[in-house]
Amino acid sequence: MPIEKDSPQGRRAPARRAGDHGRYGRLSRERVLATALRLVDREGLSALSMRRTGAELGVEAMALYRYAAGKDALLDGLVEALYAELEERLAASPESPGWRDELHRIAAETYAVALAHPNVAPLLATRMLAVPLARRPLAVLRDHERVLTVLGRAGLDEETTVMAFRAVTGWLLGYVLGDLRAMVDNPDEPDPAFRLGLHRMPARELPRLRDAAPTLARHGGPAGLAAGLDALLDGFTRGAA
Amino acid sequence: MPIEKDSPQGRRAPARRAGDHGRYGRLSRERVLATALRLVDREGLSALSMRRTGAELGVEAMALYRYAAGKDALLDGLVEALYAELEERLAASPESPGWRDELHRIAAETYAVALAHPNVAPLLATRMLAVPLARRPLAVLRDHERVLTVLGRAGLDEETTVMAFRAVTGWLLGYVLGDLRAMVDNPDEPDPAFRLGLHRMPARELPRLRDAAPTLARHGGPAGLAAGLDALLDGFTRGAA
DNA sequence: ACCGTACGTTTACGACGTATATGTACACTT
DNA sequence: AAGTGTACATATACGTCGTAAACGTACGGT
């Protein structure tokens, strides 16, 4: 905070005062969430604070409390924003006729959204799953509804459908989280062993891992996601059919 | 902090002073991690701070920095502790002869460890996966080595093995994170609809989810984990065999 | 008897989340 | 046109956090 603190003789040209609702227009939940999302995308989760988000908006931290009940709610809002983006994407391309293709479409778009906001993805594990089902943001519930509905087209009984639902969402989350961050230590090093930081690894005791590391360090990408998804779906539909 | 702050006339019976290495014996990395783990198990991740962990040990916060480079390192240490526990458990029961059974054993023990420390589990997503492969704690690398080795017994080629490795670990993580926390809103309410908080849900727009919610709110448990695992393994081995 | 070093404390700083109180401008009434 | 309620943002303050830097004390080796 500089010196011009709104001194009594004050009102230097653009010095905001109480009630002056910001020079950048009014706040809104959307503006707050979008700003927080940009901040996290740019500088990571640990850079997100009420104070910094407020500063980004040209506003004091306490002003945000009208649009998010607290920091936890702000984090939940980021999850919400991600699912809103997913819904947009899904609405942009046509629904596939086959249930299996449709699940692949959903998975691929989810992967794409997470890839676009890698710093936010961990919140899916820490925040979204920690909230009881019925309290999750509407966009999340609509996603669940969509997956359940598509799975219903496969003609499974209720019990198996729920199993498959859990399997698909669990797989999706696990894969996305694992695949998102490069497992690479130093991206600029040309020698693969050094690039992966393998010289730090007691390779003698971990021969299998040493051999697999280069392959492992490559992203599985959407292809790996789809392969696992197919494996899962095969497993559940064969048991039922 | 009470009044007795080591006043000059001081040395009331057990008043610790600089250099008095604590009344509870020396510190060690194991003691620090174990204390932090207990604290998190008892009061949750957000209760973990250097200061509180220190207090729990009868020591100032700064004393911990000799055993963990900072709070981040402390969190990583918790992951390490979890995998150490997993290794103990795996060593306690005999290895299965069949590769498939052995994978089930690993999965089940991993699930059990996570269940024993539900508050720590999110760290597997946020901390462990964020660290480049080669920098992960040794216990984690040994776990990866073990899974890769067991998968090798299935006779898959290198590419497929890595795929399957990713699938298994992803599935494990996703399932554990999703299944750990009850999806229940208010556990004491007898009416299922209220217990699940379904009255908060716009049920009209989410009919499929409303029907599935009771089943969904029940834990899948180890059985669900195993079912998905088998489905995955079937998918990968059939493609190769 | 001396000293280096391992171990823990003290002090301090800036950032954080948020409870509480306060101020201002605009939409309404009348 | 004057008055008023309320929506919106600020101001101030408190306790907690992570951690850098400097300091003290005890102990093993000489």
XYZ file of C-alpha atoms in Angstrom, chain A:
241
model
C 0.000 0.000 0.000
C 1.589 3.306 -1.089
C 1.454 6.488 0.924
C -1.727 7.998 -0.424
C -4.017 6.411 2.090
C -6.921 8.751 1.609
C -5.570 11.384 3.924
C -7.985 13.969 5.342
C -6.991 16.753 2.942
C -7.079 13.918 0.456
C -9.071 12.836 -2.553
C -6.196 12.714 -4.969
C -7.726 12.160 -8.363
C -8.628 8.456 -8.603
C -8.468 7.531 -4.927
C -11.313 5.198 -4.244
C -13.284 5.737 -1.076
C -15.971 3.799 0.708
C -19.077 3.632 -1.390
C -17.228 4.413 -4.580
C -18.092 1.138 -6.203
C -14.842 0.575 -7.957
C -13.659 2.148 -11.146
C -14.160 -1.048 -13.083
C -17.888 -1.483 -12.777
C -19.815 -3.612 -10.353
C -18.768 -6.978 -9.143
C -20.667 -10.177 -9.811
C -20.192 -13.809 -8.928
C -19.186 -14.520 -12.514
C -16.550 -11.783 -12.531
C -15.144 -12.971 -9.215
C -14.947 -16.605 -10.275
C -13.496 -15.780 -13.668
C -10.835 -13.619 -12.067
C -9.963 -16.277 -9.503
C -9.775 -18.862 -12.284
C -7.419 -16.688 -14.330
C -5.255 -16.126 -11.283
C -4.996 -19.831 -10.531
C -4.342 -20.695 -14.166
C -1.565 -18.144 -14.263
C 0.130 -18.550 -10.885
C -1.143 -21.737 -9.327
C -3.445 -22.617 -6.500
C -1.209 -21.288 -3.765
C -1.340 -17.814 -5.263
C -5.088 -17.657 -4.754
C -6.073 -15.536 -1.797
C -8.994 -13.327 -1.058
C -6.684 -10.353 -0.982
C -5.007 -11.046 -4.299
C -8.250 -11.883 -6.044
C -9.666 -8.641 -4.751
C -6.616 -6.699 -5.916
C -6.983 -8.248 -9.356
C -10.469 -6.789 -9.487
C -9.451 -3.411 -8.099
C -11.347 -4.081 -4.920
C -10.703 -4.886 -1.260
C -10.719 -8.509 -0.149
C -13.848 -8.154 1.973
C -15.866 -7.121 -1.047
C -15.691 -10.687 -2.317
C -17.618 -12.036 0.643
C -20.850 -10.934 -0.912
C -20.260 -13.306 -3.832
C -18.542 -16.196 -2.086
C -19.127 -17.024 1.549
C -15.408 -17.490 2.194
C -12.300 -18.913 0.686
C -13.651 -22.448 0.711
C -16.657 -21.302 -1.222
C -14.357 -19.580 -3.683
C -12.529 -22.849 -4.291
C -15.816 -24.634 -4.758
C -16.700 -21.907 -7.195
C -13.683 -22.785 -9.284
C -14.924 -26.342 -9.565
C -18.270 -24.953 -10.571
C -16.637 -22.831 -13.233
C -14.845 -25.852 -14.631
C -18.039 -27.846 -14.965
C -19.752 -24.863 -16.537
C -17.017 -24.860 -19.134
C -17.519 -28.579 -19.650
C -21.210 -28.058 -20.277
C -20.463 -25.394 -22.847
C -18.102 -27.693 -24.678
C -20.507 -30.590 -24.611
C -23.269 -28.399 -25.931
C -21.063 -27.181 -28.763
C -20.713 -30.554 -30.475
C -23.518 -32.965 -31.315
C -24.429 -35.810 -29.015
C -23.314 -39.218 -30.254
C -26.044 -41.757 -30.975
C -24.298 -44.726 -29.393
C -23.972 -44.757 -25.610
C -20.376 -45.858 -25.791
C -19.333 -43.125 -28.162
C -21.191 -40.623 -26.075
C -19.265 -41.665 -22.972
C -16.066 -41.278 -24.922
C -17.134 -37.821 -25.959
C -17.863 -36.847 -22.361
C -14.568 -38.278 -21.181
C -12.602 -36.527 -23.894
C -14.183 -33.146 -23.189
C -13.625 -33.565 -19.459
C -10.012 -34.339 -20.152
C -9.743 -31.278 -22.364
C -11.210 -28.986 -19.742
C -8.887 -30.327 -17.059
C -5.953 -29.925 -19.418
C -6.937 -26.314 -19.975
C -6.851 -25.672 -16.232
C -4.304 -28.064 -14.785
C -3.870 -26.061 -11.600
C -7.537 -26.345 -10.791
C -7.806 -30.072 -11.372
C -6.617 -31.102 -7.897
C -9.652 -29.336 -6.515
C -11.782 -32.003 -8.134
C -10.241 -34.442 -5.686
C -9.997 -32.245 -2.625
C -13.124 -30.137 -2.851
C -15.712 -31.695 -5.096
C -15.471 -35.185 -3.673
C -15.466 -33.877 -0.115
C -18.892 -32.336 -0.560
C -21.909 -34.607 -0.071
C -23.520 -35.565 -3.349
C -26.604 -33.417 -2.971
C -24.623 -30.311 -2.143
C -22.438 -30.309 -5.181
C -22.854 -27.441 -7.605
C -25.674 -27.829 -10.064
C -23.327 -28.121 -13.006
C -21.669 -31.113 -11.341
C -24.988 -32.773 -10.642
C -26.055 -32.253 -14.216
C -22.858 -33.978 -15.311
C -23.606 -36.921 -13.033
C -27.119 -37.039 -14.404
C -25.804 -37.083 -17.932
C -23.389 -39.938 -17.297
C -26.025 -41.974 -15.502
C -28.478 -41.433 -18.311
C -26.008 -42.478 -20.969
C -25.065 -45.541 -18.958
C -28.748 -46.370 -18.753
C -28.796 -46.782 -22.505
C -26.401 -49.710 -22.120
C -29.190 -51.713 -20.541
C -27.562 -52.528 -17.229
C -29.481 -53.138 -14.043
C -29.492 -50.474 -11.355
C -26.753 -51.992 -9.235
C -24.400 -52.459 -12.183
C -25.193 -49.016 -13.512
C -24.108 -47.420 -10.268
C -20.984 -49.579 -10.215
C -20.177 -48.509 -13.729
C -20.863 -44.900 -12.869
C -18.406 -45.053 -10.031
C -15.909 -46.818 -12.227
C -16.145 -44.296 -15.037
C -15.926 -41.210 -12.849
C -13.192 -42.715 -10.714
C -11.182 -43.704 -13.720
C -11.675 -40.305 -15.293
C -10.521 -38.480 -12.192
C -7.588 -40.752 -11.500
C -6.369 -40.688 -15.046
C -6.715 -36.967 -15.466
C -4.877 -36.226 -12.248
C -2.081 -38.601 -13.099
C -1.683 -37.600 -16.696
C -1.982 -33.869 -16.270
C 1.337 -33.011 -14.804
C 4.325 -34.069 -16.771
C 6.362 -36.517 -14.802
C 9.397 -34.771 -16.124
C 11.983 -33.237 -13.883
C 13.922 -30.929 -16.196
C 12.240 -30.472 -19.604
C 15.245 -28.832 -21.256
C 17.797 -31.565 -20.681
C 18.405 -33.549 -23.903
C 19.562 -36.787 -22.268
C 16.369 -38.649 -21.361
C 17.822 -40.115 -18.181
C 18.801 -36.715 -16.869
C 15.644 -35.072 -18.142
C 13.640 -37.482 -16.047
C 15.887 -37.041 -13.059
C 16.632 -40.728 -13.122
C 20.137 -40.167 -11.814
C 18.495 -39.323 -8.531
C 16.814 -42.700 -8.462
C 18.445 -45.735 -6.885
C 18.142 -47.573 -10.167
C 19.774 -50.716 -8.955
C 16.885 -51.488 -6.624
C 14.258 -50.373 -9.126
C 15.211 -51.987 -12.432
C 11.706 -52.419 -13.762
C 10.830 -48.811 -13.031
C 14.052 -47.554 -14.596
C 13.221 -49.360 -17.832
C 9.652 -48.154 -17.881
C 10.364 -44.562 -16.857
C 10.817 -43.081 -20.341
C 7.546 -44.577 -21.522
C 5.917 -43.636 -18.269
C 7.028 -40.038 -18.505
C 5.256 -39.581 -21.815
C 1.691 -38.516 -21.403
C -0.857 -41.174 -22.072
C -3.006 -38.463 -23.567
C -6.612 -38.870 -24.613
C -5.763 -42.211 -26.179
C -4.790 -43.732 -22.857
C -7.925 -42.346 -21.337
C -10.074 -43.923 -24.018
C -8.295 -47.255 -23.808
C -8.931 -47.566 -20.086
C -12.503 -46.440 -20.516
C -13.148 -49.127 -23.100
C -11.583 -51.729 -20.869
C -13.841 -50.688 -18.014
C -16.988 -50.627 -20.125
C -16.198 -54.020 -21.597
C -15.769 -55.417 -18.136
C -19.083 -54.136 -16.856
C -21.213 -54.834 -19.882
C -19.908 -58.356 -20.417
C -20.678 -59.294 -16.850
C -24.254 -58.138 -17.361
C -24.956 -59.263 -20.912
